[in-house]
């Protein structure tokens, strides 16, 4: 009897210590290729987080929509099926936080500095706070870059968009942008874009060069216009309940790892996009056109009404505050 009790006690200790040593798993799902600013930063975060926590945290990366597509991943995060995501700022509308769509307004950020004034300042912090009521904690903003437009015909003037079916992300601002240009916007998950372009389900799209190249979109688009008409960036987000439930020392280590991964991400984003643009040129399948200053002024003028049209959705005050910050 005594032996039985001792054995039971030993078993209990063994299973407790196995439990105590089991790492905390962070499933980090995203939709882009590993070889993109977001993909590389996710890898850097994994390295930093696992090192800083001495292996008490294990970060499992699921790139390229292999686990979830755009819409599903947000649902999965809320349900706790994954713990971390970095969706583009254009994808928070369906979650009910439509203010993030302000980042999609055409030509609202003249430079990256203007953008950082917003993301790193009170406006950016305030927007992340809005996620809390959705069971989500916002940790950081990650960068990608300014978008190019593509199609199988040259896109030099706003009139060239007339009647084109253009793939967009699920943002009403992007919808308004394409309609203002006379195009027919169509929301598609990122993972479906290449095939939709290839089969003619849509005629064209927009994205920074890093996404275009790594998804091989340039192979099925004859023309790219460097218009820099809009910005694409991300919010790194976690399931709030999971995050709040972490031991405090682990959370602090992860916050530091995230800060360092974010610095890394911002340092590589522009270079990655420049390299991707060079690679698209080299592939020789796509004609690349850089808008002249005069042409860009024409695009800007054509797209300016989108700001007014979207005041009701995003908030006049927020748009004004961003414009003010961006002009500093
Ligand atoms: C897209 O869907 O076009 C992009 O937001 C994908 C991404 O995450 O960069």
mmCIF file of C-alpha atoms and ligand atoms in Angstrom:
data_model
loop_
_atom_site.group_PDB
_atom_site.id
_atom_site.type_symbol
_atom_site.label_atom_id
_atom_site.label_comp_id
_atom_site.label_asym_id
_atom_site.label_seq_id
_atom_site.Cartn_x
_atom_site.Cartn_y
_atom_site.Cartn_z
ATOM 1 C CA UNK A 1 0.000 0.000 0.000
ATOM 2 C CA UNK A 2 2.838 2.305 0.974
ATOM 3 C CA UNK A 3 4.678 1.484 -2.242
ATOM 4 C CA UNK A 4 1.549 2.211 -4.282
ATOM 5 C CA UNK A 5 1.133 5.625 -2.660
ATOM 6 C CA UNK A 6 4.801 6.475 -3.213
ATOM 7 C CA UNK A 7 4.520 5.473 -6.871
ATOM 8 C CA UNK A 8 1.408 7.578 -7.302
ATOM 9 C CA UNK A 9 3.159 10.545 -5.702
ATOM 10 C CA UNK A 10 6.180 10.101 -7.991
ATOM 11 C CA UNK A 11 3.922 9.928 -11.037
ATOM 12 C CA UNK A 12 2.145 13.100 -9.962
ATOM 13 C CA UNK A 13 5.472 14.938 -9.561
ATOM 14 C CA UNK A 14 6.682 13.691 -12.966
ATOM 15 C CA UNK A 15 3.562 14.781 -14.763
ATOM 16 C CA UNK A 16 3.550 18.124 -12.932
ATOM 17 C CA UNK A 17 7.139 18.833 -13.954
ATOM 18 C CA UNK A 18 6.405 17.782 -17.563
ATOM 19 C CA UNK A 19 3.482 20.189 -17.468
ATOM 20 C CA UNK A 20 5.605 22.920 -15.900
ATOM 21 C CA UNK A 21 8.188 22.501 -18.652
ATOM 22 C CA UNK A 22 5.753 22.402 -21.550
ATOM 23 C CA UNK A 23 6.364 25.596 -23.487
ATOM 24 C CA UNK A 24 3.719 28.227 -24.026
ATOM 25 C CA UNK A 25 2.876 27.995 -27.718
ATOM 26 C CA UNK A 26 2.172 31.097 -29.806
ATOM 27 C CA UNK A 27 0.666 30.213 -33.144
ATOM 28 C CA UNK A 28 1.428 33.121 -35.470
ATOM 29 C CA UNK A 29 -0.503 32.918 -38.723
ATOM 30 C CA UNK A 30 -0.097 35.228 -41.704
ATOM 31 C CA UNK A 31 -0.922 35.346 -45.401
ATOM 32 C CA UNK A 32 2.273 36.473 -47.122
ATOM 33 C CA UNK A 33 5.451 34.683 -48.190
ATOM 34 C CA UNK A 34 8.327 34.199 -45.763
ATOM 35 C CA UNK A 35 10.517 36.322 -47.998
ATOM 36 C CA UNK A 36 8.646 39.579 -47.373
ATOM 37 C CA UNK A 37 9.094 42.280 -44.702
ATOM 38 C CA UNK A 38 6.289 40.751 -42.595
ATOM 39 C CA UNK A 39 7.463 37.169 -43.155
ATOM 40 C CA UNK A 40 11.027 37.968 -42.147
ATOM 41 C CA UNK A 41 9.996 39.981 -39.119
ATOM 42 C CA UNK A 42 7.799 37.120 -37.938
ATOM 43 C CA UNK A 43 10.850 34.850 -38.116
ATOM 44 C CA UNK A 44 12.937 37.414 -36.231
ATOM 45 C CA UNK A 45 10.259 37.667 -33.538
ATOM 46 C CA UNK A 46 10.254 33.879 -33.171
ATOM 47 C CA UNK A 47 14.041 33.790 -32.691
ATOM 48 C CA UNK A 48 14.063 36.695 -30.250
ATOM 49 C CA UNK A 49 11.064 35.467 -28.258
ATOM 50 C CA UNK A 50 12.313 31.901 -27.870
ATOM 51 C CA UNK A 51 15.787 33.093 -26.867
ATOM 52 C CA UNK A 52 14.566 35.734 -24.424
ATOM 53 C CA UNK A 53 12.289 33.244 -22.664
ATOM 54 C CA UNK A 54 14.858 30.416 -22.628
ATOM 55 C CA UNK A 55 12.493 28.236 -24.602
ATOM 56 C CA UNK A 56 9.546 28.737 -22.244
ATOM 57 C CA UNK A 57 7.753 30.175 -25.275
ATOM 58 C CA UNK A 58 7.589 28.438 -28.623
ATOM 59 C CA UNK A 59 6.473 30.488 -31.613
ATOM 60 C CA UNK A 60 4.974 28.452 -34.443
ATOM 61 C CA UNK A 61 4.840 30.344 -37.733
ATOM 62 C CA UNK A 62 2.217 29.610 -40.374
ATOM 63 C CA UNK A 63 2.963 31.816 -43.418
ATOM 64 C CA UNK A 64 1.318 32.013 -46.847
ATOM 65 C CA UNK A 65 -2.301 31.477 -45.677
ATOM 66 C CA UNK A 66 -1.412 27.840 -44.965
ATOM 67 C CA UNK A 67 -3.565 27.867 -41.842
ATOM 68 C CA UNK A 68 -6.158 30.576 -42.498
ATOM 69 C CA UNK A 69 -7.098 33.064 -45.190
ATOM 70 C CA UNK A 70 -7.696 36.780 -44.501
ATOM 71 C CA UNK A 71 -11.113 36.701 -42.914
ATOM 72 C CA UNK A 72 -10.774 33.360 -41.154
ATOM 73 C CA UNK A 73 -7.562 34.301 -39.408
ATOM 74 C CA UNK A 74 -9.226 37.151 -37.539
ATOM 75 C CA UNK A 75 -12.018 34.844 -36.430
ATOM 76 C CA UNK A 76 -9.449 32.229 -35.408
ATOM 77 C CA UNK A 77 -7.635 34.820 -33.286
ATOM 78 C CA UNK A 78 -10.797 35.833 -31.494
ATOM 79 C CA UNK A 79 -11.645 32.198 -30.829
ATOM 80 C CA UNK A 80 -8.118 31.520 -29.564
ATOM 81 C CA UNK A 81 -7.268 28.965 -32.290
ATOM 82 C CA UNK A 82 -4.200 31.119 -33.018
ATOM 83 C CA UNK A 83 -2.609 33.642 -30.701
ATOM 84 C CA UNK A 84 -0.876 36.142 -32.999
ATOM 85 C CA UNK A 85 -1.496 37.723 -36.412
ATOM 86 C CA UNK A 86 -0.298 40.712 -38.408
ATOM 87 C CA UNK A 87 -3.167 41.587 -40.779
ATOM 88 C CA UNK A 88 -2.912 44.574 -43.021
ATOM 89 C CA UNK A 89 -4.565 47.727 -41.699
ATOM 90 C CA UNK A 90 -7.076 47.409 -44.542
ATOM 91 C CA UNK A 91 -8.587 44.269 -43.019
ATOM 92 C CA UNK A 92 -9.986 45.482 -39.699
ATOM 93 C CA UNK A 93 -13.311 46.755 -41.074
ATOM 94 C CA UNK A 94 -15.130 43.403 -40.904
ATOM 95 C CA UNK A 95 -14.050 43.192 -37.258
ATOM 96 C CA UNK A 96 -15.919 46.434 -36.602
ATOM 97 C CA UNK A 97 -12.907 48.728 -36.233
ATOM 98 C CA UNK A 98 -13.267 50.651 -39.460
ATOM 99 C CA UNK A 99 -11.067 53.577 -38.404
ATOM 100 C CA UNK A 100 -7.979 51.622 -39.490
ATOM 101 C CA UNK A 101 -9.175 52.123 -43.064
ATOM 102 C CA UNK A 102 -7.889 55.714 -42.750
ATOM 103 C CA UNK A 103 -4.485 54.235 -43.632
ATOM 104 C CA UNK A 104 -5.916 53.275 -47.047
ATOM 105 C CA UNK A 105 -6.855 56.835 -48.018
ATOM 106 C CA UNK A 106 -5.132 57.687 -51.283
ATOM 107 C CA UNK A 107 -2.069 59.901 -51.002
ATOM 108 C CA UNK A 108 -2.685 60.676 -47.318
ATOM 109 C CA UNK A 109 0.941 59.960 -46.354
ATOM 110 C CA UNK A 110 3.453 61.902 -48.460
ATOM 111 C CA UNK A 111 6.396 60.079 -46.849
ATOM 112 C CA UNK A 112 7.205 57.268 -44.422
ATOM 113 C CA UNK A 113 8.095 59.913 -41.830
ATOM 114 C CA UNK A 114 4.567 61.268 -42.090
ATOM 115 C CA UNK A 115 3.235 57.765 -41.603
ATOM 116 C CA UNK A 116 5.416 57.123 -38.527
ATOM 117 C CA UNK A 117 4.200 60.415 -37.010
ATOM 118 C CA UNK A 118 0.773 58.802 -37.030
ATOM 119 C CA UNK A 119 1.551 55.183 -36.109
ATOM 120 C CA UNK A 120 4.058 55.993 -33.362
ATOM 121 C CA UNK A 121 2.070 58.885 -31.897
ATOM 122 C CA UNK A 122 -1.211 59.189 -29.994
ATOM 123 C CA UNK A 123 -3.346 58.479 -33.093
ATOM 124 C CA UNK A 124 -1.676 55.110 -33.688
ATOM 125 C CA UNK A 125 -1.874 54.172 -30.012
ATOM 126 C CA UNK A 126 -5.516 55.235 -29.826
ATOM 127 C CA UNK A 127 -6.413 53.048 -32.793
ATOM 128 C CA UNK A 128 -4.757 49.981 -31.251
ATOM 129 C CA UNK A 129 -6.753 50.617 -28.056
ATOM 130 C CA UNK A 130 -9.983 50.286 -30.045
ATOM 131 C CA UNK A 131 -9.189 46.606 -30.570
ATOM 132 C CA UNK A 132 -9.477 45.804 -26.853
ATOM 133 C CA UNK A 133 -13.268 45.657 -26.954
ATOM 134 C CA UNK A 134 -12.966 42.987 -29.652
ATOM 135 C CA UNK A 135 -10.865 40.759 -27.405
ATOM 136 C CA UNK A 136 -7.663 41.784 -29.183
ATOM 137 C CA UNK A 137 -4.497 43.520 -27.975
ATOM 138 C CA UNK A 138 -2.480 45.539 -30.487
ATOM 139 C CA UNK A 139 1.274 45.219 -29.988
ATOM 140 C CA UNK A 140 2.931 47.088 -32.843
ATOM 141 C CA UNK A 141 2.692 48.530 -36.317
ATOM 142 C CA UNK A 142 4.735 46.816 -38.996
ATOM 143 C CA UNK A 143 5.617 48.383 -42.280
ATOM 144 C CA UNK A 144 5.345 47.307 -45.856
ATOM 145 C CA UNK A 145 5.309 50.196 -48.285
ATOM 146 C CA UNK A 146 3.597 52.283 -50.897
ATOM 147 C CA UNK A 147 1.525 50.452 -53.468
ATOM 148 C CA UNK A 148 1.831 50.135 -57.220
ATOM 149 C CA UNK A 149 -1.100 49.483 -59.577
ATOM 150 C CA UNK A 150 -1.078 46.680 -62.121
ATOM 151 C CA UNK A 151 -3.180 45.395 -65.018
ATOM 152 C CA UNK A 152 -2.759 43.974 -68.483
ATOM 153 C CA UNK A 153 -3.046 47.417 -70.047
ATOM 154 C CA UNK A 154 -1.079 50.594 -69.325
ATOM 155 C CA UNK A 155 -2.431 52.640 -66.392
ATOM 156 C CA UNK A 156 -1.208 56.179 -66.897
ATOM 157 C CA UNK A 157 -4.235 58.333 -66.205
ATOM 158 C CA UNK A 158 -7.275 57.849 -63.959
ATOM 159 C CA UNK A 159 -9.348 57.355 -67.134
ATOM 160 C CA UNK A 160 -7.379 54.164 -67.895
ATOM 161 C CA UNK A 161 -9.135 52.403 -64.990
ATOM 162 C CA UNK A 162 -12.592 52.740 -66.495
ATOM 163 C CA UNK A 163 -14.423 49.407 -66.390
ATOM 164 C CA UNK A 164 -11.475 47.378 -65.044
ATOM 165 C CA UNK A 165 -12.179 44.741 -62.416
ATOM 166 C CA UNK A 166 -9.676 45.458 -59.670
ATOM 167 C CA UNK A 167 -8.955 43.153 -56.730
ATOM 168 C CA UNK A 168 -8.966 44.926 -53.386
ATOM 169 C CA UNK A 169 -8.663 44.008 -49.722
ATOM 170 C CA UNK A 170 -11.804 44.192 -47.600
ATOM 171 C CA UNK A 171 -11.668 47.960 -47.068
ATOM 172 C CA UNK A 172 -14.467 50.358 -47.956
ATOM 173 C CA UNK A 173 -11.862 53.064 -48.569
ATOM 174 C CA UNK A 174 -10.193 50.906 -51.201
ATOM 175 C CA UNK A 175 -13.622 50.201 -52.647
ATOM 176 C CA UNK A 176 -14.255 53.970 -52.877
ATOM 177 C CA UNK A 177 -10.787 54.553 -54.333
ATOM 178 C CA UNK A 178 -11.371 52.093 -57.185
ATOM 179 C CA UNK A 179 -14.904 53.347 -57.870
ATOM 180 C CA UNK A 180 -13.635 56.935 -57.978
ATOM 181 C CA UNK A 181 -11.231 55.807 -60.699
ATOM 182 C CA UNK A 182 -14.133 54.249 -62.607
ATOM 183 C CA UNK A 183 -13.050 50.660 -61.876
ATOM 184 C CA UNK A 184 -15.122 47.800 -60.417
ATOM 185 C CA UNK A 185 -13.556 46.714 -57.127
ATOM 186 C CA UNK A 186 -13.726 43.102 -56.065
ATOM 187 C CA UNK A 187 -12.762 41.873 -52.592
ATOM 188 C CA UNK A 188 -10.671 38.701 -52.704
ATOM 189 C CA UNK A 189 -8.518 36.960 -50.137
ATOM 190 C CA UNK A 190 -4.811 37.498 -50.712
ATOM 191 C CA UNK A 191 -4.256 33.797 -51.374
ATOM 192 C CA UNK A 192 -6.693 33.920 -54.295
ATOM 193 C CA UNK A 193 -5.221 36.899 -56.131
ATOM 194 C CA UNK A 194 -2.688 35.171 -58.367
ATOM 195 C CA UNK A 195 -5.227 32.735 -59.757
ATOM 196 C CA UNK A 196 -7.874 35.413 -60.154
ATOM 197 C CA UNK A 197 -5.440 37.490 -62.219
ATOM 198 C CA UNK A 198 -4.299 34.492 -64.209
ATOM 199 C CA UNK A 199 -7.812 33.376 -65.125
ATOM 200 C CA UNK A 200 -9.153 36.882 -65.733
ATOM 201 C CA UNK A 201 -11.595 36.852 -62.802
ATOM 202 C CA UNK A 202 -10.074 40.284 -62.161
ATOM 203 C CA UNK A 203 -8.069 42.488 -64.509
ATOM 204 C CA UNK A 204 -5.722 44.157 -62.096
ATOM 205 C CA UNK A 205 -4.725 44.842 -58.520
ATOM 206 C CA UNK A 206 -2.611 46.961 -56.168
ATOM 207 C CA UNK A 207 0.079 46.014 -53.670
ATOM 208 C CA UNK A 208 3.628 46.969 -52.767
ATOM 209 C CA UNK A 209 6.240 45.291 -55.019
ATOM 210 C CA UNK A 210 7.310 42.816 -52.290
ATOM 211 C CA UNK A 211 3.852 41.213 -52.297
ATOM 212 C CA UNK A 212 3.502 41.388 -56.051
ATOM 213 C CA UNK A 213 6.830 39.658 -56.659
ATOM 214 C CA UNK A 214 6.639 36.959 -53.980
ATOM 215 C CA UNK A 215 3.139 35.950 -55.166
ATOM 216 C CA UNK A 216 4.348 36.004 -58.811
ATOM 217 C CA UNK A 217 1.581 38.433 -59.754
ATOM 218 C CA UNK A 218 3.977 40.134 -62.190
ATOM 219 C CA UNK A 219 3.930 36.946 -64.270
ATOM 220 C CA UNK A 220 0.266 37.515 -65.017
ATOM 221 C CA UNK A 221 0.248 41.328 -65.204
ATOM 222 C CA UNK A 222 1.741 43.025 -68.257
ATOM 223 C CA UNK A 223 1.808 46.538 -66.801
ATOM 224 C CA UNK A 224 2.808 48.011 -63.467
ATOM 225 C CA UNK A 225 2.487 51.704 -62.649
ATOM 226 C CA UNK A 226 4.597 53.098 -59.843
ATOM 227 C CA UNK A 227 1.939 55.397 -58.473
ATOM 228 C CA UNK A 228 2.662 55.294 -54.741
ATOM 229 C CA UNK A 229 -1.016 56.169 -54.380
ATOM 230 C CA UNK A 230 -1.571 54.384 -51.093
ATOM 231 C CA UNK A 231 0.111 52.701 -48.177
ATOM 232 C CA UNK A 232 0.127 49.110 -46.923
ATOM 233 C CA UNK A 233 1.102 48.359 -43.341
ATOM 234 C CA UNK A 234 0.149 45.984 -40.542
ATOM 235 C CA UNK A 235 -0.914 45.792 -36.925
ATOM 236 C CA UNK A 236 0.595 42.937 -34.960
ATOM 237 C CA UNK A 237 -2.190 41.672 -32.738
ATOM 238 C CA UNK A 238 -2.711 38.997 -30.089
ATOM 239 C CA UNK A 239 -5.669 37.364 -28.410
ATOM 240 C CA UNK A 240 -6.199 39.580 -25.352
ATOM 241 C CA UNK A 241 -7.204 36.816 -22.967
ATOM 242 C CA UNK A 242 -4.109 34.807 -23.887
ATOM 243 C CA UNK A 243 -1.850 37.851 -23.567
ATOM 244 C CA UNK A 244 -3.271 38.985 -20.236
ATOM 245 C CA UNK A 245 -2.983 35.445 -18.897
ATOM 246 C CA UNK A 246 0.765 35.147 -19.537
ATOM 247 C CA UNK A 247 3.141 35.258 -16.567
ATOM 248 C CA UNK A 248 4.290 38.886 -16.216
ATOM 249 C CA UNK A 249 7.990 38.115 -16.827
ATOM 250 C CA UNK A 250 7.154 36.240 -20.038
ATOM 251 C CA UNK A 251 4.972 39.080 -21.277
ATOM 252 C CA UNK A 252 7.766 41.586 -20.622
ATOM 253 C CA UNK A 253 10.263 39.443 -22.543
ATOM 254 C CA UNK A 254 7.830 39.113 -25.434
ATOM 255 C CA UNK A 255 7.232 42.862 -25.480
ATOM 256 C CA UNK A 256 10.971 43.432 -25.794
ATOM 257 C CA UNK A 257 11.235 40.795 -28.540
ATOM 258 C CA UNK A 258 8.372 42.494 -30.374
ATOM 259 C CA UNK A 259 10.040 45.912 -30.049
ATOM 260 C CA UNK A 260 13.267 44.562 -31.539
ATOM 261 C CA UNK A 261 11.481 42.648 -34.311
ATOM 262 C CA UNK A 262 9.598 45.859 -35.154
ATOM 263 C CA UNK A 263 12.818 47.871 -35.440
ATOM 264 C CA UNK A 264 14.192 45.152 -37.716
ATOM 265 C CA UNK A 265 11.003 45.116 -39.808
ATOM 266 C CA UNK A 266 11.049 48.847 -40.391
ATOM 267 C CA UNK A 267 14.717 48.720 -41.389
ATOM 268 C CA UNK A 268 14.181 46.084 -44.087
ATOM 269 C CA UNK A 269 10.769 47.033 -45.538
ATOM 270 C CA UNK A 270 11.886 49.667 -48.044
ATOM 271 C CA UNK A 271 14.929 47.706 -49.181
ATOM 272 C CA UNK A 272 12.823 44.596 -49.695
ATOM 273 C CA UNK A 273 10.388 46.516 -51.857
ATOM 274 C CA UNK A 274 13.218 48.077 -53.883
ATOM 275 C CA UNK A 275 14.746 44.640 -54.441
ATOM 276 C CA UNK A 276 11.366 43.206 -55.428
ATOM 277 C CA UNK A 277 10.862 45.993 -57.951
ATOM 278 C CA UNK A 278 14.300 45.267 -59.451
ATOM 279 C CA UNK A 279 13.420 41.575 -59.625
ATOM 280 C CA UNK A 280 10.117 42.343 -61.393
ATOM 281 C CA UNK A 281 12.045 44.453 -63.919
ATOM 282 C CA UNK A 282 14.606 41.706 -64.412
ATOM 283 C CA UNK A 283 11.943 39.039 -64.936
ATOM 284 C CA UNK A 284 11.078 40.992 -68.101
ATOM 285 C CA UNK A 285 7.391 40.054 -68.169
ATOM 286 C CA UNK A 286 6.012 43.390 -67.051
ATOM 287 C CA UNK A 287 6.394 46.897 -68.362
ATOM 288 C CA UNK A 288 7.015 49.305 -65.498
ATOM 289 C CA UNK A 289 5.875 52.873 -65.743
ATOM 290 C CA UNK A 290 6.804 55.635 -63.292
ATOM 291 C CA UNK A 291 4.219 58.395 -63.105
ATOM 292 C CA UNK A 292 5.649 61.831 -63.839
ATOM 293 C CA UNK A 293 5.057 64.555 -61.238
ATOM 294 C CA UNK A 294 2.350 65.997 -63.494
ATOM 295 C CA UNK A 295 0.595 62.644 -63.867
ATOM 296 C CA UNK A 296 0.800 62.001 -60.151
ATOM 297 C CA UNK A 297 -0.803 65.393 -59.495
ATOM 298 C CA UNK A 298 -3.637 64.325 -61.786
ATOM 299 C CA UNK A 299 -4.139 61.051 -59.862
ATOM 300 C CA UNK A 300 -4.032 62.913 -56.578
ATOM 301 C CA UNK A 301 -6.661 65.371 -57.761
ATOM 302 C CA UNK A 302 -8.905 62.587 -59.025
ATOM 303 C CA UNK A 303 -8.633 60.671 -55.742
ATOM 304 C CA UNK A 304 -8.936 63.551 -53.283
ATOM 305 C CA UNK A 305 -12.766 63.289 -53.079
ATOM 306 C CA UNK A 306 -12.347 59.863 -51.425
ATOM 307 C CA UNK A 307 -11.337 61.631 -48.190
ATOM 308 C CA UNK A 308 -14.597 63.563 -48.081
ATOM 309 C CA UNK A 309 -16.671 60.535 -49.125
ATOM 310 C CA UNK A 310 -15.208 58.460 -46.304
ATOM 311 C CA UNK A 311 -15.691 61.000 -43.511
ATOM 312 C CA UNK A 312 -18.929 59.318 -42.493
ATOM 313 C CA UNK A 313 -17.259 55.935 -42.166
ATOM 314 C CA UNK A 314 -13.906 56.823 -40.617
ATOM 315 C CA UNK A 315 -14.648 60.119 -38.879
ATOM 316 C CA UNK A 316 -13.898 63.622 -40.072
ATOM 317 C CA UNK A 317 -11.834 64.358 -36.961
ATOM 318 C CA UNK A 318 -9.589 61.356 -37.462
ATOM 319 C CA UNK A 319 -8.945 62.213 -41.118
ATOM 320 C CA UNK A 320 -8.184 65.812 -40.158
ATOM 321 C CA UNK A 321 -5.887 64.718 -37.333
ATOM 322 C CA UNK A 322 -3.972 62.399 -39.674
ATOM 323 C CA UNK A 323 -3.630 65.114 -42.300
ATOM 324 C CA UNK A 324 -2.323 67.491 -39.631
ATOM 325 C CA UNK A 325 0.187 64.959 -38.313
ATOM 326 C CA UNK A 326 1.288 63.972 -41.818
ATOM 327 C CA UNK A 327 1.948 67.614 -42.705
ATOM 328 C CA UNK A 328 4.387 68.178 -39.802
HETATM 329 C C1 LIG B 1 -3.257 41.909 -49.379
HETATM 330 O O1 LIG B 1 -4.204 41.193 -49.029
HETATM 331 O O2 LIG B 1 -3.168 42.416 -50.491
HETATM 332 C C2 LIG B 1 -2.154 42.208 -48.391
HETATM 333 O O3 LIG B 1 -2.700 42.849 -47.328
HETATM 334 C C3 LIG B 1 -1.485 40.981 -47.901
HETATM 335 C C4 LIG B 1 -0.530 41.308 -46.787
HETATM 336 O O4 LIG B 1 -0.765 40.870 -45.672
HETATM 337 O O5 LIG B 1 0.461 42.004 -47.060
#
